[in-house]
CSV table of C-alpha atoms in Angstrom, one decimal:
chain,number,residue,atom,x,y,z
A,1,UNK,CA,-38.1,-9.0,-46.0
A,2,UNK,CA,-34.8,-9.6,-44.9
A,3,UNK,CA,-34.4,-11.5,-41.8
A,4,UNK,CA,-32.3,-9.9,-38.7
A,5,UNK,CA,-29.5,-11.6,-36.7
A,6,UNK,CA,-30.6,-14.9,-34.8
A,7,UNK,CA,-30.7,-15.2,-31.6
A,8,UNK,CA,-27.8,-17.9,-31.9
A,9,UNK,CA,-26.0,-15.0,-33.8
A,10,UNK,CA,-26.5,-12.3,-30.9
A,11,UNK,CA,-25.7,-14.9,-28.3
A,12,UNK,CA,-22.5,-15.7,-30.1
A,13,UNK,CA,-21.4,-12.1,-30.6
A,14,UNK,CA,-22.4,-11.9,-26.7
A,15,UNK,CA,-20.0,-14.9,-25.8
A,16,UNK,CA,-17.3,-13.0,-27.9
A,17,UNK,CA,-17.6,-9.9,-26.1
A,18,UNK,CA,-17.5,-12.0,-23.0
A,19,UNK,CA,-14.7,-13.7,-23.8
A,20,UNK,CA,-12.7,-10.9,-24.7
A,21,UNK,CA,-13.2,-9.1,-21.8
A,22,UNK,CA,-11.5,-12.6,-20.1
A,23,UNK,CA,-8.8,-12.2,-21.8
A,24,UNK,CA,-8.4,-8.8,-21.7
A,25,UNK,CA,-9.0,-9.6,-17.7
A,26,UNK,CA,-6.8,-12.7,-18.2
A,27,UNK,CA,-3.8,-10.1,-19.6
A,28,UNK,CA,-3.5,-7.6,-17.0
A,29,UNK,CA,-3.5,-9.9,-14.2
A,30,UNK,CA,-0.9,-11.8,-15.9
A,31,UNK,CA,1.0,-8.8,-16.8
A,32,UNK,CA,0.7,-7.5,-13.3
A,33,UNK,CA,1.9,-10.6,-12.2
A,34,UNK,CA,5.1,-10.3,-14.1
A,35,UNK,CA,6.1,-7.1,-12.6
A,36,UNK,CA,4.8,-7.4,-8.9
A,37,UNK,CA,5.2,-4.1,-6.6
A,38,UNK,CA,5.2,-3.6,-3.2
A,39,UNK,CA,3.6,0.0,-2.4
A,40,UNK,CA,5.3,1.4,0.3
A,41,UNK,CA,4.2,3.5,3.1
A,42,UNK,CA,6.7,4.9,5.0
A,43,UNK,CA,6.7,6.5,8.4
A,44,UNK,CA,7.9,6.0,11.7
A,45,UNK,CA,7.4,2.9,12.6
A,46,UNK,CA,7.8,3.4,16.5
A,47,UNK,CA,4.2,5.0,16.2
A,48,UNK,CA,1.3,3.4,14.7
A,49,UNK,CA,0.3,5.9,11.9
A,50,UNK,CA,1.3,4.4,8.7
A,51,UNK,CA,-0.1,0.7,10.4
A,52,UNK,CA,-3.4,2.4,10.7
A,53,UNK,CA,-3.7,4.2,7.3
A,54,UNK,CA,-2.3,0.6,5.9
A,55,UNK,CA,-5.7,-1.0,7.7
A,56,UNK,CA,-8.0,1.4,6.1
A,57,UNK,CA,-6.4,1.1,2.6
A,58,UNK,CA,-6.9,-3.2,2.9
A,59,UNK,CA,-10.6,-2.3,4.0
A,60,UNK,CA,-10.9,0.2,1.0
A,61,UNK,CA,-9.3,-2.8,-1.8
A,62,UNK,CA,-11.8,-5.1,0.3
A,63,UNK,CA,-14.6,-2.4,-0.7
A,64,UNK,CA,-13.7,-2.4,-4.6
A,65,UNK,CA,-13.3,-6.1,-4.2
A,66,UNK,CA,-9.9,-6.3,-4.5
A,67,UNK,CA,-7.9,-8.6,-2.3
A,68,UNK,CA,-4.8,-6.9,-0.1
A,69,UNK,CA,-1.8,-8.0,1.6
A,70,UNK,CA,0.1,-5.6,4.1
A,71,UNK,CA,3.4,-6.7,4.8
A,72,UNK,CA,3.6,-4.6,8.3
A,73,UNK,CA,6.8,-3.3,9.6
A,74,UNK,CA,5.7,-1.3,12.6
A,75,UNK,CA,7.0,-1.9,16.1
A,76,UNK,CA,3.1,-2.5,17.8
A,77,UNK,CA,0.6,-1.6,15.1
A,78,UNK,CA,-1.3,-4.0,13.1
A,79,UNK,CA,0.3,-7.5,15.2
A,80,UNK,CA,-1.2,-5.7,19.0
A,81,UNK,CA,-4.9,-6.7,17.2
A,82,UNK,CA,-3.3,-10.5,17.0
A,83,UNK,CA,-3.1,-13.2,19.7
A,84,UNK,CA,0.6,-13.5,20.6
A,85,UNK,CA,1.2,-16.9,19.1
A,86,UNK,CA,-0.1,-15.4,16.4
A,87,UNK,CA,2.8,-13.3,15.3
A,88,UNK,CA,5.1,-15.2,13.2
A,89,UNK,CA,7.6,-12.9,11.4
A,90,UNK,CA,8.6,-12.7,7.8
A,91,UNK,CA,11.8,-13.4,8.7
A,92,UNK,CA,11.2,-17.2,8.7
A,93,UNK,CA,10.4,-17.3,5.4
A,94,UNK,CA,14.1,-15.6,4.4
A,95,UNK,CA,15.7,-18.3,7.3
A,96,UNK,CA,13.9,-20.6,5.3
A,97,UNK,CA,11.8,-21.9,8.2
A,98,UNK,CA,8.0,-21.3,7.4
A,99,UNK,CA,6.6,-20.5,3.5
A,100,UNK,CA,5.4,-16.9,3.2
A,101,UNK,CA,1.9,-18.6,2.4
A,102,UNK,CA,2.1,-20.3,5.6
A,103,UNK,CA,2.3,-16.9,7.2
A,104,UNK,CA,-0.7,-14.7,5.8
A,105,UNK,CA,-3.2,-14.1,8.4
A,106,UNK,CA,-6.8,-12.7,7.3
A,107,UNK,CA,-7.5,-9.9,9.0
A,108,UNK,CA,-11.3,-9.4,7.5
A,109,UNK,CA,-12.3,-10.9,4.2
A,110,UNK,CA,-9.6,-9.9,1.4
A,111,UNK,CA,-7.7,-8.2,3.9
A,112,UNK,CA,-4.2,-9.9,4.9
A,113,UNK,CA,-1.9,-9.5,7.0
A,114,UNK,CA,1.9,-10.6,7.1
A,115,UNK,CA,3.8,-9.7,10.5
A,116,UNK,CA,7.2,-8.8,8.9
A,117,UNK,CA,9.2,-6.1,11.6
A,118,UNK,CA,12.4,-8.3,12.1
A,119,UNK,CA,11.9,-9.6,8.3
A,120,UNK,CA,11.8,-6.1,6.8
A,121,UNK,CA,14.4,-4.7,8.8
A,122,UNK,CA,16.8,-7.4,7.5
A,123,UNK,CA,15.5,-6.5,4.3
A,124,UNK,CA,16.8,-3.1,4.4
A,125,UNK,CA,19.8,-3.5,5.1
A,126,UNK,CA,19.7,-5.8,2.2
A,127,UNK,CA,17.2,-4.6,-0.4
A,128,UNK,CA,18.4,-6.7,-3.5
A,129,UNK,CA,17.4,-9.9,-1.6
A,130,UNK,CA,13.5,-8.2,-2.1
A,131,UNK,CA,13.1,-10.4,-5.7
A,132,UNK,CA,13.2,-13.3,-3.3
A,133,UNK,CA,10.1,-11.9,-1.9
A,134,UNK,CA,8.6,-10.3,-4.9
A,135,UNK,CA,9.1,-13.8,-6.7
A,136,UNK,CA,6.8,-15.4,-4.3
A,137,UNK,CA,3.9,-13.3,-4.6
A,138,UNK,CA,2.2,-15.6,-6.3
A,139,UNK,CA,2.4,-18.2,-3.9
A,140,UNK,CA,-0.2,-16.3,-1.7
A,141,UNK,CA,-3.2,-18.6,-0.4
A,142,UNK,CA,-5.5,-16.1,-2.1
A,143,UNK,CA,-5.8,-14.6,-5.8
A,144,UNK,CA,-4.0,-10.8,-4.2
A,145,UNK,CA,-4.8,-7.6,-6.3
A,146,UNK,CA,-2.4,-5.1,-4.4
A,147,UNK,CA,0.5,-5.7,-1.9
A,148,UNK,CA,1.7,-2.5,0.6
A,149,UNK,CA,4.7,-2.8,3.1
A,150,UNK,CA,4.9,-0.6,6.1
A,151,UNK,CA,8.6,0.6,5.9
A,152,UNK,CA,10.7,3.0,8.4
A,153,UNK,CA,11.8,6.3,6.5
A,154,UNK,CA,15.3,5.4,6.0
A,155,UNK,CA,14.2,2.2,3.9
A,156,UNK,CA,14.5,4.0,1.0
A,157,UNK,CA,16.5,1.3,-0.9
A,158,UNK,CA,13.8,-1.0,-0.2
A,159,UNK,CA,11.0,0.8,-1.2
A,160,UNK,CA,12.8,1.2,-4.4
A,161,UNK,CA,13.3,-2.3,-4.6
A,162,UNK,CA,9.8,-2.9,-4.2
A,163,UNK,CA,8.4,-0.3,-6.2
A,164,UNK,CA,10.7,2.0,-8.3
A,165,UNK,CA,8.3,3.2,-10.6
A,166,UNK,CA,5.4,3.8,-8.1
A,167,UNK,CA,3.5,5.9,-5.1
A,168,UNK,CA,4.9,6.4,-2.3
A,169,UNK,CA,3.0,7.3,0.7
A,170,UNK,CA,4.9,9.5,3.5
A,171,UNK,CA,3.4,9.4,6.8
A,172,UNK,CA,4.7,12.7,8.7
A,173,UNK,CA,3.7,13.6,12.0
A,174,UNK,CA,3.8,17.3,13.0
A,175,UNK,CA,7.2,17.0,15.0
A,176,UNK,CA,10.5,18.4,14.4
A,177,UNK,CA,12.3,15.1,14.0
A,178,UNK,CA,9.4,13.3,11.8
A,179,UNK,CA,9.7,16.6,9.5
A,180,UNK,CA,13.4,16.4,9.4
A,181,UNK,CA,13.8,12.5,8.5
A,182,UNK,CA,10.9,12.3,6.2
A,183,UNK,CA,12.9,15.0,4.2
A,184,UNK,CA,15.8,13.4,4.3
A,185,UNK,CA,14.8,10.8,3.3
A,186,UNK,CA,13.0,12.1,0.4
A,187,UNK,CA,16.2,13.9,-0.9
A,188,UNK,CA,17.5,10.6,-0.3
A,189,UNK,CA,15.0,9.4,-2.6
A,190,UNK,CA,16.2,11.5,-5.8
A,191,UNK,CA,17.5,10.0,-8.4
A,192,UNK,CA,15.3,6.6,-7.6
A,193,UNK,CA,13.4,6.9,-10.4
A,194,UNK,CA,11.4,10.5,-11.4
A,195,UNK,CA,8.3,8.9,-12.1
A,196,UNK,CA,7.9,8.1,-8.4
A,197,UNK,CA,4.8,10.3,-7.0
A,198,UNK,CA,5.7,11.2,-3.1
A,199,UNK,CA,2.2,11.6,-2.0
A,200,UNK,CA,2.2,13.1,2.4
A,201,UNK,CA,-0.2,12.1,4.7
A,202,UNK,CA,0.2,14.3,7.9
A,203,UNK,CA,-1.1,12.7,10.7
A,204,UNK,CA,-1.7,13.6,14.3
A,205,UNK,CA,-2.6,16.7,13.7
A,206,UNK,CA,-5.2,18.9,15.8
A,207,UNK,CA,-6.4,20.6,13.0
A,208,UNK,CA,-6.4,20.9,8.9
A,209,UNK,CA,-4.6,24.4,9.2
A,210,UNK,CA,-1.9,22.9,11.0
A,211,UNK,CA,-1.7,20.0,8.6
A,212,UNK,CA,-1.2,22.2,5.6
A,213,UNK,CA,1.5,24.3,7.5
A,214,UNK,CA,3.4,21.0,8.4
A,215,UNK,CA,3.1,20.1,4.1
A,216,UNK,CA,3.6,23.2,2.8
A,217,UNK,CA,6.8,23.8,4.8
A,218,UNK,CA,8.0,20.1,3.5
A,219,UNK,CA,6.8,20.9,0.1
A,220,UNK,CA,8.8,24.0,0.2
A,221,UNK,CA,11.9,22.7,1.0
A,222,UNK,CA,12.1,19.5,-1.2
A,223,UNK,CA,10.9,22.1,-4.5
A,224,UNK,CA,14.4,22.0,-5.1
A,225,UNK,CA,15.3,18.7,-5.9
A,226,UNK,CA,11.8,16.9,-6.8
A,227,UNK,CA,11.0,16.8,-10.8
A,228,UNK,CA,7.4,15.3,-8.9
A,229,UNK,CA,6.6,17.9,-6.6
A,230,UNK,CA,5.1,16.2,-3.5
A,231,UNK,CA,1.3,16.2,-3.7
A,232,UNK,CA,-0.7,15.9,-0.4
A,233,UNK,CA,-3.1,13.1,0.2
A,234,UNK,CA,-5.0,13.9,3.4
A,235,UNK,CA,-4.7,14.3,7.0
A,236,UNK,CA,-4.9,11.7,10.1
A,237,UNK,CA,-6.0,13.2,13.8
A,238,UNK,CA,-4.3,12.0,16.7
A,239,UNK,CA,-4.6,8.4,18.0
A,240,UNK,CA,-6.0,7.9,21.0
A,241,UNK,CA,-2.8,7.0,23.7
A,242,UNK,CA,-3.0,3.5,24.8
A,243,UNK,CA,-6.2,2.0,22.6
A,244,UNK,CA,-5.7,-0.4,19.8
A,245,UNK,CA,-6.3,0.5,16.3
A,246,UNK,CA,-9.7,-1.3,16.5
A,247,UNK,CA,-10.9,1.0,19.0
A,248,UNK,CA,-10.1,4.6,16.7
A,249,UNK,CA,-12.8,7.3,17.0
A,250,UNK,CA,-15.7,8.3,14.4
A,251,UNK,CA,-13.0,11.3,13.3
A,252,UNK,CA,-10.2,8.8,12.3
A,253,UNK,CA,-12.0,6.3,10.6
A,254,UNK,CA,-14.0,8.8,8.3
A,255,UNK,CA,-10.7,10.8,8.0
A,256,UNK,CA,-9.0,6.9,7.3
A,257,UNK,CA,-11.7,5.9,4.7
A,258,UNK,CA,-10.7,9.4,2.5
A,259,UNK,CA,-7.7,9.0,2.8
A,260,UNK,CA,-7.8,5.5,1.2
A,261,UNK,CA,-10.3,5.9,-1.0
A,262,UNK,CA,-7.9,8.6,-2.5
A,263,UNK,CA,-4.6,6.2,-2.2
A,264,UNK,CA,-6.8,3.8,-4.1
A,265,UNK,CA,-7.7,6.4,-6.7
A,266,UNK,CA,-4.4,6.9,-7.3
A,267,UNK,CA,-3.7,3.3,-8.3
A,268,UNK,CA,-6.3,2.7,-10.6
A,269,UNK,CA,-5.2,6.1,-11.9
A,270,UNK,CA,-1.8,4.3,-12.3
A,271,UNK,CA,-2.8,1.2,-14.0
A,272,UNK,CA,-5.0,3.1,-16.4
């Protein structure tokens, strides 16, 4: 009777297998690498909405053991959970000053955190100098999986320069003026790139049915000049007035955690 395959034989098709899935593993990094994105989340920065969706999307990566930076733009946000000589800004890195690996603070393990208001604001008024920072990504003190920026809604020549083929995330609160610049900057946005995805978070909202009424009458209105319609990702409650985002209620973080869990559906959707 004929003899089956060795256990050198299935140890060496093992190692294969093993070996390609390295290099398969190996690839994508490599090739993700090569064209580096910064996901945007825009919103008003003045409030501290998009910071705190941006915290529960680093702790979501962190979950699916992926490492996250967040490059944070907001006025208070993410830096008030930060000792105050803690807070250098990203623009020392474009004044040449401090290395952008010198200036990653870890927030909670694989979660990062880049102060960057003053360093993003000059940014946006001069989006090519972005491959200055894309080119650097690499130079993180960590292996990063995903990098997100916290951008005002006018920074729409940023976020394209970050990520022109991408999601975007609009945070929109349930005022008149948060409506009326998120959609202008979303027409703003056409001709970008139609592949981009506008995905709407409505936050501070007292209730879902209020939510969908402040989507649906942005969805309405931007029908007209979207090839992506925008698709709604979820709604944030109100923030408590005063309290730091580590001190959210039970409501926000489990609304937070879907939220994220379905922004980071939507990129490995993306990189499928």
């Amino acid at each position: 009777m004929e003899n089956g395959p060795s256990l050198y034989d299935w140890n060496l098709k093992f190692h294969g297998q093993l070996e390609h899935m390295d290099q398969a593993k190996t690839l994508r990094h490599l090739l993700g690498r090569k064209a580096a994105t910064i996901h945007p989340i825009l919103g008003d920065m003045a409030s501290d909405y998009a910071a705190c969706l941006a915290r529960f999307v680093l702790e979501q990566q962190a979950r699916q053991e992926r490492a996250a930076v967040l490059f944070d733009g907001s006025v208070a946000g993410l830096p008030q959970l930060l000792p105050p000589h803690g807070r250098p800004d990203l623009i020392e890195f474009f004044n040449g000053k401090l290395n952008l690996e010198d200036q990653v603070i870890e927030l909670a393990q694989s979660q990062y955190l880049v102060v960057a208001r003053i360093g993003l604001e000059a940014l946006t008024k001069k989006p090519a100098q972005a491959v200055a920072l894309l080119g650097k990504l690499h130079r993180m003190p960590v292996s990063c999986d995903r990098f997100y920026a916290t951008l005002p809604y006018e920074a729409v020549e940023l976020a394209k320069a970050f990520s022109p083929q991408d999601d975007w995330y609009w945070v929109v609160q349930p005022t008149a003026r948060s409506v009326t610049r998120a959609f202008q900057a979303i027409r703003s946005s056409k001709g970008v790139d139609e592949n981009i995805h506008h995905r709407v978070i409505v936050a501070g909202v007292r209730s879902t049915d209020e939510a969908d009424h402040v989507f649906a009458n942005l969805l309405e209105s931007t029908s007209s000049f979207l090839v992506n319609p925008l698709q709604y990702a979820g709604h944030l409650p109100a923030l408590p007035s005063g309290k730091a985002l580590n001190q959210v209620g039970r409501e926000m973080i489990a609304a937070g955690r879907r939220i994220a869990r379905a922004i980071c559906s939507f990129d490995e959707h993306a990189l499928a």
